[in-house]
Amino acid sequence: MATIADVARRAGVAPSTVSYVLTNRRSISPATREAVEKAIRDLDYRPHAGARSLRGARTRVLALSEPRDAGRYQSIGWRFVHHLSSAARAHDYDLLLLTGEDNVVDNLRRVAGSRLADGAMVMSLHTDDPRVPALRELRFPAALIGKPRNAMGLPWCDFDFAGAAALAVRELARAGHRQIAFVGSSDGEFQLGLNYAPRAVAGARVEAKAAGVHLHVIRSSRSHRTMVRRTRALLASDPAPTAVIIHYDVPALPSILRGEGYSIPEDLSVVVIAATPDLSSELPLARSELPVEEMTRNAVELALAAIEGDPSDEHRLIPARLTKGQSIAPPRRRS
Amino acid sequence: MATIADVARRAGVAPSTVSYVLTNRRSISPATREAVEKAIRDLDYRPHAGARSLRGARTRVLALSEPRDAGRYQSIGWRFVHHLSSAARAHDYDLLLLTGEDNVVDNLRRVAGSRLADGAMVMSLHTDDPRVPALRELRFPAALIGKPRNAMGLPWCDFDFAGAAALAVRELARAGHRQIAFVGSSDGEFQLGLNYAPRAVAGARVEAKAAGVHLHVIRSSRSHRTMVRRTRALLASDPAPTAVIIHYDVPALPSILRGEGYSIPEDLSVVVIAATPDLSSELPLARSELPVEEMTRNAVELALAAIEGDPSDEHRLIPARLTKGQSIAPPRRRS
DNA sequence: CTGTTAGCGCCTTCAT
DNA sequence: ATGAAGGCGCTAACAG
């Protein structure tokens, strides 16, 4: 593999000049720059990442932390990762994955200590996540994807789950619904303490109270059988809900509703919040999409800002936007 | 951050001695070892990754390559990544994610050239994947997860999709079925050229011919509407299939079948191949699970072997094992 | 505008 | 069983 010395020799300049061409840290005559760039191309030269980081420069690597158990419940994880990687590459950064270790915190310590990365992004935040104080103590630059109970001065960005839920309630209330069901995240997500799960419920509750509507709250389940049971109980309650808000993807739920003999939106209005692009549905559901691209772009920006030294506790709560599909109708008159 | 010199000073030994304690490359008296280890603990010393890699040692990082577009079709990806990360950590390796760039091959060149990783693992292989010749040319140690048409001497491991399909056909034939439907991967996966999609179909075809049964082959679709349409056409064909093999997860399919008035297994037997752990189904389906843990463990082993210098073109095709659920019954007599 | 040089932290050969 | 010293490839301070 070619080194900076090889390039310098071939271009007939000093190694430092090559370095300066690369880093743009002082002015270079067009002629020299041209010669150096040609030599770089000819030799397919790439700076040695280890040497760079040793010299005190950046590793240009961002660590991505996610607890091992989160993967089970969050199939969206992969979408986030793809977008995070793109966003990081846009700043010439790579992503180092920190999911495989039992102990999330040790893993961060290790990476920070051995300077494998310049900073971290933290996914699947629990309400009281041990990684938050650890990052603080390590003084390792980081951005949180998700809102912990206490960010302890770390920057974070998140989707406004509470706002999305409130918006859905408001929209349904405006259409005339007075009995609204809220199907929250799955049992597993609640049990892990994933912060967005209760936040969405809380948002819905507040707005329901303000709008004077009754909210029937249940959780979803990954077990189809359980889901059917809970749905039946929900629909059988008296007074029965005339609209359903679904937090996140419970792809089977519309099918279950139909299976129980309800048609959408005639018998039941439906709104999905924090939704993923939906290919499976027959009819365009009213929804607020989870803005994955925007979230990841912001997360990377915040992490890089933290690396640059701004110890900002900036946070970005991305507002929900409701796309009205064809799944909201006025409530059917009780017969 | 502490350096090796700090540790040496604190332990009252030479830096090289500390290094030897760390790398175990020569015998150390118990006393010195103890002293050094204490100093390491006291200072929470961690070797500088960049310095190590500069010195010619390993980076202890494995790159993980997946094309950007694959994420859309393979929700399983995240499971693989989690397991790969665990497997890598078991060998004290970290994972660097290569998904964010438009050009997968450039990305590999870059990482190999700048020595950000010691080797790579390659996911979502297309039948003729450009990464294979590129890795060959770069002489970058790598293991493929998936079987390309031509591995060009690179080691690979994969699930025996053809065998799994054949096994399913055989089992259904043995139960008396003569008209078997095969619901293959989705249009998207076929279009991307993901290698497992056609392999499973081919395996089913070969076994069907050998067993003298007729095979109705369709592809699945992520669109629920399309899926319903195709399923109806399939069930309406004459002679109608009495059993269905589902390649990979089409979670909605059992529901669709039931929705069309078929009960499982009375009206229709069902076998799932390359299945993911199923939480959503009412009844335990006959299935061969995709052995994710085993695949990822093997992939890491092969990659590390390649890094160690064995230029083996070893490959590991992991055989399918069928779990008989309660979804296979003899075909219903035509009425 | 460009060249020379020191040193980042580690491993390893050579010497003891 | 342990030390001393050189150099991996790069950047930045210092010279010109």
XYZ file of N, CA and C in Angstrom, chain A residues 1-2 44 46-51 53-54 59-61 64 66-72 74-79 81-83 85-87 89 92-101 106-107 109-116 123 138 222-225 228 255 279-284, chain B residues 1-2 44 46-51 53-54 59-61 64 66-72 74-79 81-83 85-87 89 92-101 106-107 109-116 123 138 222-225 228 255 279-284:
414
model
N 0.847 -1.206 0.000
C 0.000 0.000 0.000
C 0.876 1.247 0.000
N 0.437 2.178 -0.757
C 1.203 3.419 -0.873
C 1.104 4.249 0.405
N -3.485 5.279 -6.199
C -4.685 4.934 -5.433
C -4.366 5.024 -3.930
N -4.495 6.018 -0.127
C -5.475 6.374 0.918
C -4.730 6.509 2.237
N -4.993 7.581 2.944
C -4.317 7.780 4.226
C -4.597 6.613 5.167
N -3.643 6.228 5.918
C -3.777 5.145 6.885
C -4.582 5.647 8.085
N -5.743 5.025 8.271
C -6.651 5.513 9.310
C -6.003 5.485 10.693
N -5.274 4.422 10.971
C -4.645 4.290 12.282
C -3.615 5.387 12.521
N -2.820 5.642 11.516
C -1.787 6.671 11.649
C -2.437 8.021 11.919
N -5.330 8.653 13.263
C -5.930 8.796 14.581
C -4.842 8.870 15.646
N -3.745 8.180 15.403
C -2.640 8.248 16.364
C -2.116 9.670 16.456
N -10.735 9.918 14.321
C -10.846 8.585 13.728
C -11.842 8.601 12.579
N -12.676 9.606 12.580
C -13.784 9.682 11.623
C -14.655 8.444 11.695
N -14.843 7.988 12.903
C -15.744 6.868 13.149
C -16.716 7.276 14.260
N -22.161 3.373 17.282
C -23.622 3.318 17.364
C -24.001 2.288 18.412
N -26.554 0.199 20.685
C -27.911 -0.298 20.926
C -27.820 -1.552 21.773
N -28.662 -1.643 22.792
C -28.632 -2.825 23.642
C -28.975 -4.065 22.829
N -28.414 -5.153 23.219
C -28.594 -6.386 22.501
C -30.075 -6.802 22.433
N -30.797 -6.560 23.506
C -32.169 -7.060 23.548
C -33.142 -6.227 22.723
N -32.710 -5.055 22.303
C -33.640 -4.181 21.605
C -34.039 -4.742 20.246
N -33.128 -5.460 19.626
C -33.363 -5.955 18.280
C -34.628 -6.776 18.160
N -34.977 -7.409 19.245
C -36.137 -8.285 19.191
C -37.419 -7.521 18.936
N -37.659 -4.166 17.805
C -37.685 -3.030 16.917
C -37.165 -3.366 15.541
N -38.067 -3.822 14.708
C -37.635 -4.155 13.364
C -37.216 -2.900 12.610
N -37.661 -1.729 13.067
C -37.233 -0.516 12.387
C -35.768 -0.255 12.581
N -35.161 -0.870 13.560
C -33.755 -0.616 13.841
C -32.915 -0.579 12.575
N -33.146 -1.511 11.718
C -32.334 -1.633 10.515
C -32.497 -0.418 9.609
N -33.735 0.086 9.553
C -33.945 1.290 8.750
C -33.158 2.456 9.334
N -30.465 2.305 11.025
C -29.040 2.103 10.799
C -28.640 2.486 9.382
N -29.435 2.069 8.422
C -29.121 2.435 7.043
C -29.069 3.954 6.880
N -30.050 4.618 7.424
C -30.084 6.072 7.271
C -28.964 6.744 8.065
N -26.106 5.499 8.651
C -24.869 5.277 7.910
C -24.756 6.261 6.753
N -25.841 6.462 6.037
C -25.817 7.431 4.945
C -25.503 8.829 5.467
N -26.165 9.184 6.535
C -25.968 10.522 7.084
C -24.519 10.698 7.539
N -21.868 9.031 6.408
C -20.997 9.075 5.239
C -21.007 10.450 4.585
N -18.333 12.127 5.825
C -17.112 11.338 5.752
C -16.835 10.571 7.059
N -17.898 10.156 7.681
C -17.748 9.345 8.890
C -18.232 7.925 8.641
N -17.658 6.976 9.363
C -18.140 5.603 9.323
C -18.809 5.257 10.645
N -19.528 4.154 10.619
C -20.282 3.729 11.797
C -19.716 2.440 12.372
N -19.463 2.450 13.669
C -19.008 1.245 14.350
C -20.155 0.737 15.212
N -20.467 -0.519 15.041
C -21.667 -1.045 15.676
C -21.395 -1.589 17.065
N -22.170 -1.117 18.026
C -21.966 -1.585 19.405
C -23.222 -2.282 19.912
N -23.452 -3.473 19.442
C -24.665 -4.153 19.882
C -24.374 -5.515 20.469
N -23.199 -6.028 20.191
C -22.973 -7.435 20.460
C -22.593 -7.780 21.888
N -22.320 -6.775 22.695
C -21.826 -7.066 24.035
C -22.979 -7.138 25.026
N -20.097 -0.993 29.348
C -18.710 -1.415 29.175
C -18.254 -1.195 27.743
N -19.148 -1.488 26.852
C -18.830 -1.361 25.446
C -18.486 0.084 25.093
N -17.391 2.333 27.192
C -16.109 2.607 27.862
C -14.944 2.128 27.012
N -15.101 0.911 26.545
C -14.031 0.305 25.760
C -13.738 1.136 24.514
N -14.784 1.476 23.785
C -14.591 2.197 22.537
C -14.048 3.590 22.776
N -14.557 4.224 23.817
C -14.064 5.558 24.129
C -12.608 5.469 24.575
N -12.331 4.498 25.434
C -10.986 4.373 25.988
C -9.938 4.044 24.950
N -10.264 3.178 24.044
C -9.251 2.790 23.056
C -9.316 3.672 21.818
N -10.108 4.687 21.899
C -10.286 5.642 20.809
C -10.510 4.959 19.463
N -11.528 4.128 19.497
C -11.963 3.500 18.251
C -12.941 4.406 17.520
N -29.013 4.526 20.573
C -30.368 4.168 20.140
C -31.124 3.396 21.222
N -17.721 9.731 31.056
C -16.599 9.487 30.150
C -16.231 10.748 29.364
N -47.056 -8.917 20.304
C -46.530 -9.545 19.095
C -47.228 -10.870 18.826
N -47.916 -11.359 19.811
C -48.639 -12.604 19.596
C -49.986 -12.295 18.961
N -50.208 -12.907 17.858
C -51.439 -12.654 17.114
C -52.645 -13.015 17.967
N -52.537 -14.144 18.626
C -53.635 -14.624 19.456
C -54.016 -13.580 20.529
N -55.640 -10.511 19.040
C -57.044 -10.711 18.706
C -57.901 -10.625 19.975
N -56.272 -5.908 9.632
C -56.857 -7.193 9.226
C -57.723 -7.763 10.337
N -46.766 -0.629 2.782
C -46.986 -1.248 1.483
C -48.093 -2.275 1.567
N -48.440 -2.619 2.789
C -49.268 -3.806 2.925
C -50.746 -3.489 2.998
N -51.053 -2.232 3.188
C -52.451 -1.931 3.468
C -53.272 -1.771 2.199
N -54.503 -2.175 2.279
C -55.399 -2.044 1.136
C -55.750 -0.598 0.870
N -55.968 0.110 1.978
C -56.476 1.472 1.819
C -55.555 2.401 2.575
N -55.293 3.566 1.975
C -54.353 4.482 2.613
C -54.878 4.946 3.975
N -5.805 10.513 28.775
C -5.836 9.045 28.721
C -4.456 8.445 28.984
N -4.467 7.380 29.693
C -3.193 6.735 30.052
C -2.561 6.061 28.834
N -7.154 2.390 34.430
C -8.152 2.064 33.411
C -7.533 2.225 32.026
N -6.290 1.511 28.356
C -6.696 0.737 27.169
C -5.749 1.088 26.040
N -5.224 0.088 25.380
C -4.307 0.357 24.270
C -4.984 1.220 23.211
N -4.270 2.109 22.643
C -4.777 2.997 21.607
C -4.927 2.214 20.307
N -6.181 2.136 19.841
C -6.457 1.309 18.667
C -5.655 1.767 17.452
N -5.575 3.064 17.261
C -4.865 3.588 16.106
C -3.381 3.241 16.149
N -2.798 3.409 17.308
C -1.370 3.104 17.452
C -1.114 1.628 17.145
N -2.867 -0.359 15.261
C -3.025 -0.717 13.855
C -1.863 -0.127 13.052
N -1.381 1.024 13.475
C -0.240 1.622 12.772
C 0.979 0.722 12.876
N -6.440 -4.274 13.238
C -7.358 -3.242 13.701
C -8.398 -3.856 14.629
N -8.546 -5.154 14.520
C -9.606 -5.873 15.229
C -10.983 -5.285 14.911
N -11.129 -4.935 13.667
C -12.422 -4.465 13.174
C -12.766 -5.252 11.916
N -18.700 -4.707 7.593
C -19.908 -5.430 7.223
C -20.547 -4.702 6.054
N -23.303 -4.164 3.185
C -24.632 -4.462 2.641
C -25.063 -3.310 1.758
N -25.583 -3.626 0.573
C -26.021 -2.554 -0.326
C -27.132 -1.754 0.329
N -27.173 -0.498 -0.014
C -28.128 0.405 0.591
C -29.569 -0.038 0.345
N -29.818 -0.549 -0.857
C -31.207 -0.854 -1.210
C -31.728 -2.125 -0.547
N -30.844 -2.922 0.007
C -31.280 -4.199 0.557
C -32.170 -4.013 1.778
N -31.938 -2.954 2.506
C -32.667 -2.734 3.748
C -34.176 -2.722 3.566
N -34.562 -2.307 2.389
C -35.989 -2.192 2.157
C -36.692 -3.533 2.192
N -35.325 -6.565 3.451
C -34.916 -7.578 4.389
C -34.957 -7.091 5.814
N -36.100 -7.232 6.413
C -36.200 -6.779 7.782
C -35.352 -7.649 8.694
N -35.029 -8.817 8.195
C -34.177 -9.731 8.915
C -32.777 -9.193 9.131
N -32.390 -8.253 8.283
C -31.028 -7.745 8.334
C -30.588 -7.413 9.751
N -31.440 -6.766 10.489
C -31.103 -6.319 11.826
C -30.775 -7.498 12.738
N -31.518 -8.580 12.567
C -31.221 -9.765 13.378
C -29.832 -10.290 13.046
N -27.360 -8.622 11.946
C -26.347 -7.702 12.441
C -26.104 -7.893 13.930
N -27.168 -8.026 14.677
C -27.007 -8.250 16.111
C -26.186 -9.516 16.374
N -26.538 -10.565 15.674
C -25.816 -11.818 15.903
C -24.374 -11.735 15.396
N -22.570 -9.129 15.346
C -21.837 -8.327 16.313
C -21.455 -9.177 17.529
N -22.376 -9.955 18.014
C -22.064 -10.826 19.144
C -20.944 -11.799 18.787
N -21.089 -12.405 17.628
C -20.091 -13.386 17.211
C -18.717 -12.729 17.075
N -17.666 -9.969 18.608
C -17.175 -9.610 19.937
C -16.591 -10.816 20.664
N -13.238 -10.732 20.116
C -12.664 -9.418 20.380
C -12.587 -8.545 19.126
N -13.541 -8.716 18.259
C -13.614 -7.877 17.068
C -14.827 -6.964 17.133
N -14.712 -5.803 16.486
C -15.850 -4.910 16.340
C -16.309 -4.895 14.887
N -17.501 -4.351 14.701
C -18.096 -4.328 13.369
C -18.199 -2.904 12.844
N -17.718 -2.704 11.637
C -17.856 -1.402 10.986
C -18.886 -1.540 9.881
N -19.846 -0.662 9.901
C -20.980 -0.806 9.013
C -20.771 -0.130 7.671
N -20.950 -0.872 6.599
C -20.763 -0.297 5.270
C -22.062 -0.347 4.482
N -22.982 0.510 4.815
C -24.252 0.452 4.100
C -24.630 1.790 3.505
N -23.993 2.827 3.963
C -24.502 4.157 3.678
C -24.087 4.736 2.340
N -23.150 4.082 1.676
C -22.634 4.690 0.458
C -23.411 4.194 -0.758
N -16.889 0.812 -4.048
C -16.014 1.900 -3.618
C -15.817 1.873 -2.112
N -16.884 1.595 -1.438
C -16.851 1.576 0.013
C -15.862 0.518 0.512
N -13.333 -0.669 -1.205
C -11.998 -0.193 -1.561
C -11.479 0.787 -0.526
N -12.350 1.689 -0.173
C -11.956 2.723 0.770
C -11.525 2.122 2.105
N -12.351 1.227 2.620
C -12.065 0.655 3.932
C -10.816 -0.222 3.889
N -10.693 -0.961 2.812
C -9.508 -1.805 2.688
C -8.269 -0.921 2.549
N -8.368 0.096 1.705
C -7.229 0.946 1.426
C -6.756 1.714 2.640
N -7.671 2.228 3.406
C -7.255 3.035 4.547
C -7.089 2.175 5.800
N -7.186 0.913 5.608
C -7.033 -0.057 6.701
C -7.860 0.312 7.932
N -9.137 0.476 7.651
C -10.080 0.701 8.745
C -10.532 -0.619 9.325
N -23.041 -9.137 3.039
C -24.423 -9.592 3.163
C -25.218 -9.277 1.911
N -8.846 -6.847 -4.571
C -8.245 -6.096 -3.461
C -7.429 -7.001 -2.551
N -45.068 -7.443 -1.261
C -45.218 -6.730 -0.001
C -46.553 -5.996 0.036
N -47.173 -5.909 -1.103
C -48.473 -5.251 -1.114
C -49.542 -6.273 -0.742
N -50.290 -5.943 0.245
C -51.313 -6.859 0.735
C -52.327 -7.144 -0.360
N -52.693 -6.112 -1.058
C -53.683 -6.243 -2.112
C -53.219 -7.255 -3.167
N -53.198 -10.799 -1.886
C -54.532 -11.408 -1.863
C -54.916 -11.855 -3.263
N -53.193 -15.603 7.453
C -54.441 -14.867 7.653
C -55.233 -14.791 6.358
N -43.999 -15.377 16.406
C -44.773 -15.048 17.593
C -46.212 -14.771 17.224
N -46.431 -14.585 15.938
C -47.726 -14.027 15.561
C -48.751 -15.092 15.216
N -48.293 -16.293 15.036
C -49.211 -17.280 14.488
C -50.044 -17.947 15.576
N -51.258 -18.269 15.204
C -52.145 -18.923 16.146
C -51.710 -20.353 16.415
N -51.282 -20.990 15.313
C -51.021 -22.426 15.438
C -49.608 -22.679 14.970
N -48.900 -23.555 15.660
C -47.504 -23.775 15.283
C -47.400 -24.372 13.883
